Tab-separated table of C-alpha atoms in Angstrom:
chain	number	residue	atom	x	y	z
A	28	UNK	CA	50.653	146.469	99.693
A	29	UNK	CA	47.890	143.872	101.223
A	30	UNK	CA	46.306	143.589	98.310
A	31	UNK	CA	49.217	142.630	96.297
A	32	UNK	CA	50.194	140.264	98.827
A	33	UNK	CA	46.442	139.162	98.384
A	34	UNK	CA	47.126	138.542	94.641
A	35	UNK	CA	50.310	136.613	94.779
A	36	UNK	CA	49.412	134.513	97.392
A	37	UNK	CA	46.134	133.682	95.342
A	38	UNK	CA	48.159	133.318	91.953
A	39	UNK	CA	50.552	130.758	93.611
A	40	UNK	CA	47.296	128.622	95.108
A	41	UNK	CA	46.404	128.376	91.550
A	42	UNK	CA	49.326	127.843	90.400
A	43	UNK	CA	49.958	124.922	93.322
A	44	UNK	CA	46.703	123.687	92.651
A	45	UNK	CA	47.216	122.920	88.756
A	46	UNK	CA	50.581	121.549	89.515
A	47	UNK	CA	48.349	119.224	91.958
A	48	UNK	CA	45.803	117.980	89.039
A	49	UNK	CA	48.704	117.441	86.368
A	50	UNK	CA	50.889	115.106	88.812
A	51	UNK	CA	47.107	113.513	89.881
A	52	UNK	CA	45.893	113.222	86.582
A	53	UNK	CA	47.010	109.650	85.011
A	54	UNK	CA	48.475	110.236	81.433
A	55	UNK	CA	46.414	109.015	78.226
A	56	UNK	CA	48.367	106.699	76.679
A	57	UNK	CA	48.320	106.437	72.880
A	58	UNK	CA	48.621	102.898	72.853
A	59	UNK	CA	46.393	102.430	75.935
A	60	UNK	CA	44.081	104.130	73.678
A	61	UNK	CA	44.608	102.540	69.934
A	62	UNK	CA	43.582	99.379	71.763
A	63	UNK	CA	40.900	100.128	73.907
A	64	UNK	CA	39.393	101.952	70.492
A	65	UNK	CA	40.503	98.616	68.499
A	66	UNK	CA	38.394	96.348	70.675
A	67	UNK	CA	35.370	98.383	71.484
A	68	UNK	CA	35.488	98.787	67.269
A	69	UNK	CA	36.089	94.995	67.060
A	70	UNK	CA	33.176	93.894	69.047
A	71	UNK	CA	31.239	96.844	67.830
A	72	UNK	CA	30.146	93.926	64.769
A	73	UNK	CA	28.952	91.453	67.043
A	74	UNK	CA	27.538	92.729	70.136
A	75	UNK	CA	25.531	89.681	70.733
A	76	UNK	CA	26.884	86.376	70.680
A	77	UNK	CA	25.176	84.435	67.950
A	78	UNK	CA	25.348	80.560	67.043
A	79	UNK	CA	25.103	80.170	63.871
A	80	UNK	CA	27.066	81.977	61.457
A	81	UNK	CA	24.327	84.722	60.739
A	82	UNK	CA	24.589	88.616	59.867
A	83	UNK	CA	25.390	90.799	63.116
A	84	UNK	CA	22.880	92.430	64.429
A	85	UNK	CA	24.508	95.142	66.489
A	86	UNK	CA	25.870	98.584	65.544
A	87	UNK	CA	29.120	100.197	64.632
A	88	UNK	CA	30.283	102.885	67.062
A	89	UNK	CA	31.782	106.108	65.420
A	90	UNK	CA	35.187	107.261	65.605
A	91	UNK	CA	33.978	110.407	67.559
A	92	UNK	CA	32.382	109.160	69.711
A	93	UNK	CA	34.794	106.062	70.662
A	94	UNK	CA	37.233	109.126	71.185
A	95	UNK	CA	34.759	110.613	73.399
A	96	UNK	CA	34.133	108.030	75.232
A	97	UNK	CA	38.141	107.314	75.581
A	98	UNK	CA	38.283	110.893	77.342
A	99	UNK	CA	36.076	110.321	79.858
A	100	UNK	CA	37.675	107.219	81.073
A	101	UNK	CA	41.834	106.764	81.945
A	102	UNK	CA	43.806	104.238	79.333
A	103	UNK	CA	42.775	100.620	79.168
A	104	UNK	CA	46.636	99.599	78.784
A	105	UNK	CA	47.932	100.109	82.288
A	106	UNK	CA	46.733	100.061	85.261
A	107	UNK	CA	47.555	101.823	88.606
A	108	UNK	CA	48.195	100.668	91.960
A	109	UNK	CA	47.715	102.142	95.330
A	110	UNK	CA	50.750	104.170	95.941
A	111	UNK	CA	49.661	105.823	91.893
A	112	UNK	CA	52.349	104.388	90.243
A	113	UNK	CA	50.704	102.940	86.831
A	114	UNK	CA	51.512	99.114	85.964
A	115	UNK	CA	52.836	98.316	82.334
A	116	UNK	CA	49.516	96.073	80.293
A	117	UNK	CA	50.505	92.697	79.976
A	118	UNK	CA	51.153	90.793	76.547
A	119	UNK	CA	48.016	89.763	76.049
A	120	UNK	CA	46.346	93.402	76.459
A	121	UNK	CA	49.000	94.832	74.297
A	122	UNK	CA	48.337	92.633	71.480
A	123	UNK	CA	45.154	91.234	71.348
A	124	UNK	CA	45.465	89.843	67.935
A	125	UNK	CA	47.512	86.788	70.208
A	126	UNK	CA	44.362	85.932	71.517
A	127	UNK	CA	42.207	86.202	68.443
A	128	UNK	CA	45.127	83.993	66.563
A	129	UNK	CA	44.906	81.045	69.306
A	130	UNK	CA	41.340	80.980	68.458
A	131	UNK	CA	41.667	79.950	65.179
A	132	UNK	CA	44.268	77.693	65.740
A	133	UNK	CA	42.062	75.693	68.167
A	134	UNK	CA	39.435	75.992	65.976
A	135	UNK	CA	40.965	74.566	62.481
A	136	UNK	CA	43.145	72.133	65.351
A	137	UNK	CA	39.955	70.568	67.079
A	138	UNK	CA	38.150	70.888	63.575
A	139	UNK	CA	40.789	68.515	62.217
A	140	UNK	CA	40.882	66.677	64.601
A	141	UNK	CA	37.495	65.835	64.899
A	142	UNK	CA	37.249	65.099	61.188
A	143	UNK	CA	39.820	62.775	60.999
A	144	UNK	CA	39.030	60.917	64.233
A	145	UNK	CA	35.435	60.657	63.180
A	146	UNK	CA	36.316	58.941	59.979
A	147	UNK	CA	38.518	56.314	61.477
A	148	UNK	CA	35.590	55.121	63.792
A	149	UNK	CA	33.559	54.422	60.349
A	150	UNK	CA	36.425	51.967	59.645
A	151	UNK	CA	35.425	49.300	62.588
A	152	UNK	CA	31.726	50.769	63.587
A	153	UNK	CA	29.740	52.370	60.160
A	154	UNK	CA	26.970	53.158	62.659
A	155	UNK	CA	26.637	57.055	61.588
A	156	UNK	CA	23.329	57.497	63.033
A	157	UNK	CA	24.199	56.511	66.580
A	158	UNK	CA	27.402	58.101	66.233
A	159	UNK	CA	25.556	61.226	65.610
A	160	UNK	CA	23.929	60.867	68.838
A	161	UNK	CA	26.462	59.976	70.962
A	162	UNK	CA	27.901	63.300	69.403
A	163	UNK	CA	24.990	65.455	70.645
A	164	UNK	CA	25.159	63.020	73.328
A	165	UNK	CA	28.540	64.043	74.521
A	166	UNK	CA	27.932	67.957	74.247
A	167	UNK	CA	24.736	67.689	76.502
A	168	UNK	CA	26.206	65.653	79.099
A	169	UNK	CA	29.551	68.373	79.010
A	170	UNK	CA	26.812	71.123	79.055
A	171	UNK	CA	24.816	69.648	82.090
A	172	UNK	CA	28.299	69.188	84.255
A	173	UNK	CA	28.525	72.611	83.353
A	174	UNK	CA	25.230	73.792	84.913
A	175	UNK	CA	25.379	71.744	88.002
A	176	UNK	CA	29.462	72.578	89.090
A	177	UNK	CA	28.705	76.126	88.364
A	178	UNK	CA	30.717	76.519	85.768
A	179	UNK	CA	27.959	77.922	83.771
A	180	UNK	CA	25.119	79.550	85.171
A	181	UNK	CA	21.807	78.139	83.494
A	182	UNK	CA	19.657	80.449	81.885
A	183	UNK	CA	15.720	79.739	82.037
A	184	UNK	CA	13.947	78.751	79.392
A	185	UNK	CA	10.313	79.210	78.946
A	186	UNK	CA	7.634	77.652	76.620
A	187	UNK	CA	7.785	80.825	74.380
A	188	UNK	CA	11.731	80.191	73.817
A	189	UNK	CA	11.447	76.211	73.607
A	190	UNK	CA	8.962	77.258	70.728
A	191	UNK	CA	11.308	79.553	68.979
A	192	UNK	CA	13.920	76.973	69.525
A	193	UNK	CA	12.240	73.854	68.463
A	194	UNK	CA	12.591	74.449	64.627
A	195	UNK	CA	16.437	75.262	64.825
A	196	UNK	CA	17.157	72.244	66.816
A	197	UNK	CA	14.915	70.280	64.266
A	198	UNK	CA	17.183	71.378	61.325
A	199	UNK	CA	20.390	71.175	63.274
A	200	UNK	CA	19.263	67.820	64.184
A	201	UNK	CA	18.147	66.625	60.295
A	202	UNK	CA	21.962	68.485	59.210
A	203	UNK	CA	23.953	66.685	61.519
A	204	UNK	CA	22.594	63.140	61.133
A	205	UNK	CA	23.137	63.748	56.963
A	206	UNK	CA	26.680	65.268	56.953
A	207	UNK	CA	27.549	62.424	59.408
A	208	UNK	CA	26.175	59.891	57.061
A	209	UNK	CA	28.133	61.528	53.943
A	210	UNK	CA	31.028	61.341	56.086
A	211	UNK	CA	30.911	57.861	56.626
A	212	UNK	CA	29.978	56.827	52.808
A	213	UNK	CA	32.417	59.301	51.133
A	214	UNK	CA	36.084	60.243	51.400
A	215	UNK	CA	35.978	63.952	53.825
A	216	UNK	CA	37.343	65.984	51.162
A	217	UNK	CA	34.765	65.032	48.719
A	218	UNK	CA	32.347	65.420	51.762
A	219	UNK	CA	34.121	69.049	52.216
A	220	UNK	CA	33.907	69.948	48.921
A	221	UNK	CA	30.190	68.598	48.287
A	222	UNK	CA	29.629	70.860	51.791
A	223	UNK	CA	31.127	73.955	49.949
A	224	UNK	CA	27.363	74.500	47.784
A	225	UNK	CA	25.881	76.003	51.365
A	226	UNK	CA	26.412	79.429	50.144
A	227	UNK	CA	24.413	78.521	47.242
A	228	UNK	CA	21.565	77.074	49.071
A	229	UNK	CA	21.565	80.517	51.079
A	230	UNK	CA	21.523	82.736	48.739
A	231	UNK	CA	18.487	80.536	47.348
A	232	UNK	CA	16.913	80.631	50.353
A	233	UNK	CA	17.320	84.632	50.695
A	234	UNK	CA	16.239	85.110	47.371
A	235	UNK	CA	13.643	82.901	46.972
A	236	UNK	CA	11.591	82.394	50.571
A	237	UNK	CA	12.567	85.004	52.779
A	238	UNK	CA	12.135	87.235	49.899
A	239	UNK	CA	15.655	89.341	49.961
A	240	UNK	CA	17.332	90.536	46.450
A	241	UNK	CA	20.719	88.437	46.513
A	242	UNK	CA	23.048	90.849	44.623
A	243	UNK	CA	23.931	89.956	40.729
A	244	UNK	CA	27.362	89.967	41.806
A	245	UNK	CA	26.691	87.302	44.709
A	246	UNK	CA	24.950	85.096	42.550
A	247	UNK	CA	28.014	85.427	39.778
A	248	UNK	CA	30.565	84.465	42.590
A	249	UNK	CA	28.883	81.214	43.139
A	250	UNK	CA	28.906	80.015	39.400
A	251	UNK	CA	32.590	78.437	40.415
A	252	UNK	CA	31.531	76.903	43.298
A	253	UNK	CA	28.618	75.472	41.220
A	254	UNK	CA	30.493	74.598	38.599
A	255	UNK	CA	34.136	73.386	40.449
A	256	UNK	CA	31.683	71.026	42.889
A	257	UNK	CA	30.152	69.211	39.605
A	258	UNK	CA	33.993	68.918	38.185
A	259	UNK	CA	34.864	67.021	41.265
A	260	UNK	CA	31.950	64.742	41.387
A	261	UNK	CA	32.690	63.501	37.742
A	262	UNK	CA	35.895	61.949	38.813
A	263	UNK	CA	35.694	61.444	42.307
A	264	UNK	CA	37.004	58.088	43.385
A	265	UNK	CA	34.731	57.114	46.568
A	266	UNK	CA	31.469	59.076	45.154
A	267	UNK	CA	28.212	57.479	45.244
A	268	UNK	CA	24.961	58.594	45.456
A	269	UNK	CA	24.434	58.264	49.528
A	270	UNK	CA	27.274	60.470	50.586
A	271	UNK	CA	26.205	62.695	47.776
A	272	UNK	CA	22.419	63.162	48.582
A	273	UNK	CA	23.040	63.427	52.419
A	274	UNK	CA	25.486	66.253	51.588
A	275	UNK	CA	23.073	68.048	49.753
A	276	UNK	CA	20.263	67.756	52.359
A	277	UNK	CA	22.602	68.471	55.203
A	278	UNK	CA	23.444	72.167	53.155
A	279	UNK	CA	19.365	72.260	53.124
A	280	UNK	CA	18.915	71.661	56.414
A	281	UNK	CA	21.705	74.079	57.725
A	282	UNK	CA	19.869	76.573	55.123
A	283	UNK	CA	16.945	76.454	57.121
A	284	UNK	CA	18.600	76.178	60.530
A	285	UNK	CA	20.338	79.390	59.368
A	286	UNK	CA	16.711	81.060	58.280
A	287	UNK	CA	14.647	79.989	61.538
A	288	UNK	CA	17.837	80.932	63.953
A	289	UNK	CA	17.408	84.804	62.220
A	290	UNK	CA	13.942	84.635	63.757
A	291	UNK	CA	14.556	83.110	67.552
A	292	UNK	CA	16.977	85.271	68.242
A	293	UNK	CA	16.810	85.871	72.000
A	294	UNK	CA	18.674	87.662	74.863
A	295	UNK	CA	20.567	84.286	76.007
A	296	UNK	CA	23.971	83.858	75.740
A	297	UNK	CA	25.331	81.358	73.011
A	298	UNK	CA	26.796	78.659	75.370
A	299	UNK	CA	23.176	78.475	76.954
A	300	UNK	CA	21.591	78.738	73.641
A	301	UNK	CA	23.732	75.715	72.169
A	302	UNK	CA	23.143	73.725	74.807
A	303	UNK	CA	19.239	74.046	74.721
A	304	UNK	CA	19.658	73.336	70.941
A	305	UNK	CA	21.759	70.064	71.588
A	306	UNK	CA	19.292	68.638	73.594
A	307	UNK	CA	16.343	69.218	71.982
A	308	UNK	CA	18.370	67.969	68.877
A	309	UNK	CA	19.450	64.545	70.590
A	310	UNK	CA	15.874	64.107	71.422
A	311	UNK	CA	15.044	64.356	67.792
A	312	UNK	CA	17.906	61.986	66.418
A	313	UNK	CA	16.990	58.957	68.896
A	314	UNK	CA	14.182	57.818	67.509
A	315	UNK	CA	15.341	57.152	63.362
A	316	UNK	CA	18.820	55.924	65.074
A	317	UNK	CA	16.849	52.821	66.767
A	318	UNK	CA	14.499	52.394	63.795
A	319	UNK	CA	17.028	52.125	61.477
A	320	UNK	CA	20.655	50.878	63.320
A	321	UNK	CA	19.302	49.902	66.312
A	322	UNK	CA	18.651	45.935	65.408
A	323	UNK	CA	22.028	45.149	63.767
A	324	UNK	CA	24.033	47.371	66.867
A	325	UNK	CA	21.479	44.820	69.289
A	326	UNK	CA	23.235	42.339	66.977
A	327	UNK	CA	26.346	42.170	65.562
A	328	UNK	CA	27.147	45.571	65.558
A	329	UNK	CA	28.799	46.212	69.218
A	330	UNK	CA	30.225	42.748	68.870
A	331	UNK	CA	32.252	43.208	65.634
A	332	UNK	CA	33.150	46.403	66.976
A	333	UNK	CA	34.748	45.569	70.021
A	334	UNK	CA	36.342	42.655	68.450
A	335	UNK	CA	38.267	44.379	66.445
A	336	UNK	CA	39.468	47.542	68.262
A	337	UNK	CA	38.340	46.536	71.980
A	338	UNK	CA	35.958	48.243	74.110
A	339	UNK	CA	37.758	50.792	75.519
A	340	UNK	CA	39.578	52.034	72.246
A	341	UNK	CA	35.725	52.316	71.167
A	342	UNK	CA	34.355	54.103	73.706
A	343	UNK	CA	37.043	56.217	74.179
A	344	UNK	CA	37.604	57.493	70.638
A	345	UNK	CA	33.662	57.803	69.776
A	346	UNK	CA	33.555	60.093	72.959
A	347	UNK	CA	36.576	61.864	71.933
A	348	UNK	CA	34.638	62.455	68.439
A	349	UNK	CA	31.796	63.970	70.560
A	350	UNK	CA	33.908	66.086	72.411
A	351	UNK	CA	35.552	67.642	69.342
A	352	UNK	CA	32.501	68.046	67.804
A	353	UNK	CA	31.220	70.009	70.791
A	354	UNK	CA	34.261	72.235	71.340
A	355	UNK	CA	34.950	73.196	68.098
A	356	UNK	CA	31.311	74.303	67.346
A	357	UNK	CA	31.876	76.103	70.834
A	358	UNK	CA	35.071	77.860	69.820
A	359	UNK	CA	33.973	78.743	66.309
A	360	UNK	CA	30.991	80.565	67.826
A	361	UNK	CA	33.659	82.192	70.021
A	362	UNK	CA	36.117	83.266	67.014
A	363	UNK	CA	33.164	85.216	65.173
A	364	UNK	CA	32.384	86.940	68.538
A	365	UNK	CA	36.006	87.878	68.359
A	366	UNK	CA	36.515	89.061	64.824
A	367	UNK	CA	34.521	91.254	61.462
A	368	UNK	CA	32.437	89.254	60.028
A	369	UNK	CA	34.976	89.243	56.471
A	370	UNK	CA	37.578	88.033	58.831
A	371	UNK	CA	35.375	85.284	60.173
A	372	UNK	CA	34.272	84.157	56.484
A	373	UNK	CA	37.884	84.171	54.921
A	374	UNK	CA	38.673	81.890	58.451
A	375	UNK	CA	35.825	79.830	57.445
A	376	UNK	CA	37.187	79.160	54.255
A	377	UNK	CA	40.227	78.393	55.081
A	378	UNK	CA	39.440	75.999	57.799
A	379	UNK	CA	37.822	73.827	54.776
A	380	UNK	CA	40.556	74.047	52.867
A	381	UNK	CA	43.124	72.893	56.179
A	382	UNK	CA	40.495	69.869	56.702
A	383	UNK	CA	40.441	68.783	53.147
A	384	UNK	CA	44.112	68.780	52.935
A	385	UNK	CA	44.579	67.020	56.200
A	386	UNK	CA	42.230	64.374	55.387
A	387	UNK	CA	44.054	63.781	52.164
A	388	UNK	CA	47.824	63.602	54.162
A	389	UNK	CA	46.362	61.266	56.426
A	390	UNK	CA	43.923	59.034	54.668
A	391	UNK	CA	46.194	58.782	51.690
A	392	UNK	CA	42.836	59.348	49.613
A	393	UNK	CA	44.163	59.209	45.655
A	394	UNK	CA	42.321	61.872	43.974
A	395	UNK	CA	42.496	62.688	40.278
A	396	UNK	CA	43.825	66.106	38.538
A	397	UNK	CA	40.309	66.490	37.469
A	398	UNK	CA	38.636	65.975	41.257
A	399	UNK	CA	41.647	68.351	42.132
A	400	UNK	CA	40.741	71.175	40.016
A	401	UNK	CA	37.264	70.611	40.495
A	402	UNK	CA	37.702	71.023	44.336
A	403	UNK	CA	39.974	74.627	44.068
A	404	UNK	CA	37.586	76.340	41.726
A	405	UNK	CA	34.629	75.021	44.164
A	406	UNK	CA	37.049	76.361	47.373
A	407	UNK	CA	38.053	80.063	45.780
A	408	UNK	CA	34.622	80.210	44.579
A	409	UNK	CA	33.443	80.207	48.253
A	410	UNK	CA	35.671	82.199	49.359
A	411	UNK	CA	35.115	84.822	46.871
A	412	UNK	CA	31.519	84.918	47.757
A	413	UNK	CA	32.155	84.930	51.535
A	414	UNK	CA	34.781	88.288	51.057
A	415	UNK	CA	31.308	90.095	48.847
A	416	UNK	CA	29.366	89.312	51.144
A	417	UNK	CA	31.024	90.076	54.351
A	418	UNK	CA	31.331	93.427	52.512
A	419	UNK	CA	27.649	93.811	52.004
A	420	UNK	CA	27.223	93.660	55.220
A	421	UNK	CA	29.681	95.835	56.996
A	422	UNK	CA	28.284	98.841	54.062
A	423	UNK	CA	24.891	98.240	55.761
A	424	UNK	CA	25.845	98.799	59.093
A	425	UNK	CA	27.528	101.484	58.180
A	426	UNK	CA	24.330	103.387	56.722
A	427	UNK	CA	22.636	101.888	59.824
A	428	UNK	CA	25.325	103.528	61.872
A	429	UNK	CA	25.320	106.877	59.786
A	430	UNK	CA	21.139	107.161	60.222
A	431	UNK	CA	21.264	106.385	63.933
A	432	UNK	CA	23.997	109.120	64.314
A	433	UNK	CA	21.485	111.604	62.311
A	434	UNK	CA	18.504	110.647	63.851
């Protein structure tokens, strides 16, 4: 008789015990789960953040072992308080595609605006190279506030990184002073649509000088962007030959910018990064802005300016130009940190197309059929070379991912 005693009073500690663990135990949501897997899979792509639009450089994480990892670790959704009773995840943890959607609205919003604003200062001050540097000018000054409130913390630099630097910031610098100057000499959709032959140039540059096989089926998706840009130029109303050539070396220079910024990557995080690249690149554009503007601004060119639209209306609205320009760089960077890198291209695309149409609505630029059509064959031709390769890429890290897990 003691020892059955023994055995049921040992049988109902067990018992008591897992009744303990299940109550203790916090439950596994699924949906706590679909979305912790969704974002860990979502910034799988982009570990790092990057500035320039450039192929990710971090690694996919596998199914299995997100799952594992979601085992060992309670449901992202909720959270629980001190008396164990778990809290419902807000709105914005439930659906993080909210989030990811107000970034692209600011973007194409403060894209837009920048575009548009930009152009109407060429109206009473056709200035573009200081207007380029007040733009860089603006974006260091936000980016030193930032260092010294605290608001960002400033990473070191060293002469190693400067080095690595110097070349981006030297292309950056030669890309932005040209697409600036086409900007002021031709309508911005023409400008945008001129703009639209980057692809091309990269896929030259791949091919041709960093020595990388462009696929046949890349280089046939950018035969309509070839041929829809020259349809446009035929007819376009406000083309001439100094928007046109600035155009094209800006897409050169953002070529290279994109080439040397594959080989300085570093461990610094892209606000940082930016902001070392700004000032470098304001350093640069000084010097051809007082050689070349700098005697007519000493002048007339302040004068006629402020004559027209006042001083304040012109220092206010070319600061607001630099402060566009600065945030919507900022928050593009931040979108493709968010997003696959197809999602980012498609967004990409689209944001030209929002800017060309918004110029047109509010610039009441005439355009003929041919310009038109010239510009939507140029547009879907970009875009259908931006969805192949996005594609491209995400296979490789795929068989990246796949060796890693064999190895």
């Amino acid at each position: 008789m003691a020892a059955v005693a023994t055995l049921l009073r040992g049988s109902a500690a067990v018992t008591g015990q897992q009744r303990f663990l299940r109550r203790a135990a916090p439950p596994l949501s699924a949906g706590g789960a679909h979305v912790s897997y969704g974002a860990h899979l979502v910034r799988g792509r982009l570990l790092r953040p990057a500035l320039f639009p450039a192929p990710s450089f971090g690694t996919l994480s596998s199914p299995a072992a997100a799952s594992r990892r979601l085992l060992r670790t309670p449901a992202s959704a909720s959270s629980s308080d001190s008396a164990g009773q778990e809290k419902p995840a807000g709105l914005l943890q439930r659906y993080p595609a909210l989030i990811t959607g107000f970034f692209f609205f600011m973007w194409y919003f403060l894209n837009v605006i920048f575009n548009i604003l930009n152009k109407k200062i060429f109206d009473y001050f056709p200035y573009p190279y200081f207007v380029s540097v007040t733009h860089l000018s603006v974006g260091v000054l936000y980016c030193l506030i930032s260092w010294s409130t605290g608001l960002l913390k400033r990473a070191p630099i060293n002469s190693t990184i400067l080095k690595l630097l110097l070349p981006v910031a030297i292309c950056h610098a030669i890309g932005h002073v040209t697409s600036t100057v086409s900007f002021a000499a031709v309508s911005v959709s023409f400008a945008h649509t001129i703009k639209a032959l980057e692809p091309f140039f990269n896929a030259a540059a791949s091919q041709f000088i960093l020595g990388q096989p462009v696929p046949f089926t890349l280089w046939l998706s950018l035969a309509p962007v070839v041929i829809g840009v020259s349809i446009a130029s035929l007819t376009e109303l406000s083309f001439n030959w100094t928007g046109f050539i600035n155009a094209m070396i800006s897409n050169i220079s953002f070529t290279y910018r994109s080439i040397y910024s594959k080989k300085a990557m570093t461990d610094m995080d892209s606000t940082n990064l930016y902001a070392y690249i700004s000032i470098i690149a304001l350093i640069v554009c000084i010097p051809p802005a007082i050689i070349i503007e700098g005697p007519q601004l000493v002048q007339h060119g302040f004068a006629d300016a402020v004559a027209k639209v006042g001083l304040t209306k012109l220092v206010s609205n070319i600061f607001l130009a630099g402060l566009f320009y600065h945030l919507y760089n900022q928050v593009a960077t931040n979108t493709l940190q968010r997003v696959a890198p197809l999602t980012h291209a498609v967004g990409n695309v689209l944001k030209r197309v929002f800017v060309i149409g918004f110029s047109i609505i509010v610039f009441g630029n005439k355009i003929t059929t041919q310009t038109g059509i010239g510009t939507c064959i140029a547009i879907s031709g970009v875009a259908l070379y931006s969805v192949i390769k996005a594609k491209i890429e995400e296979e490789k890290k795929v068989c990246l991912s796949s060796l890693d897990l064999l190895h």
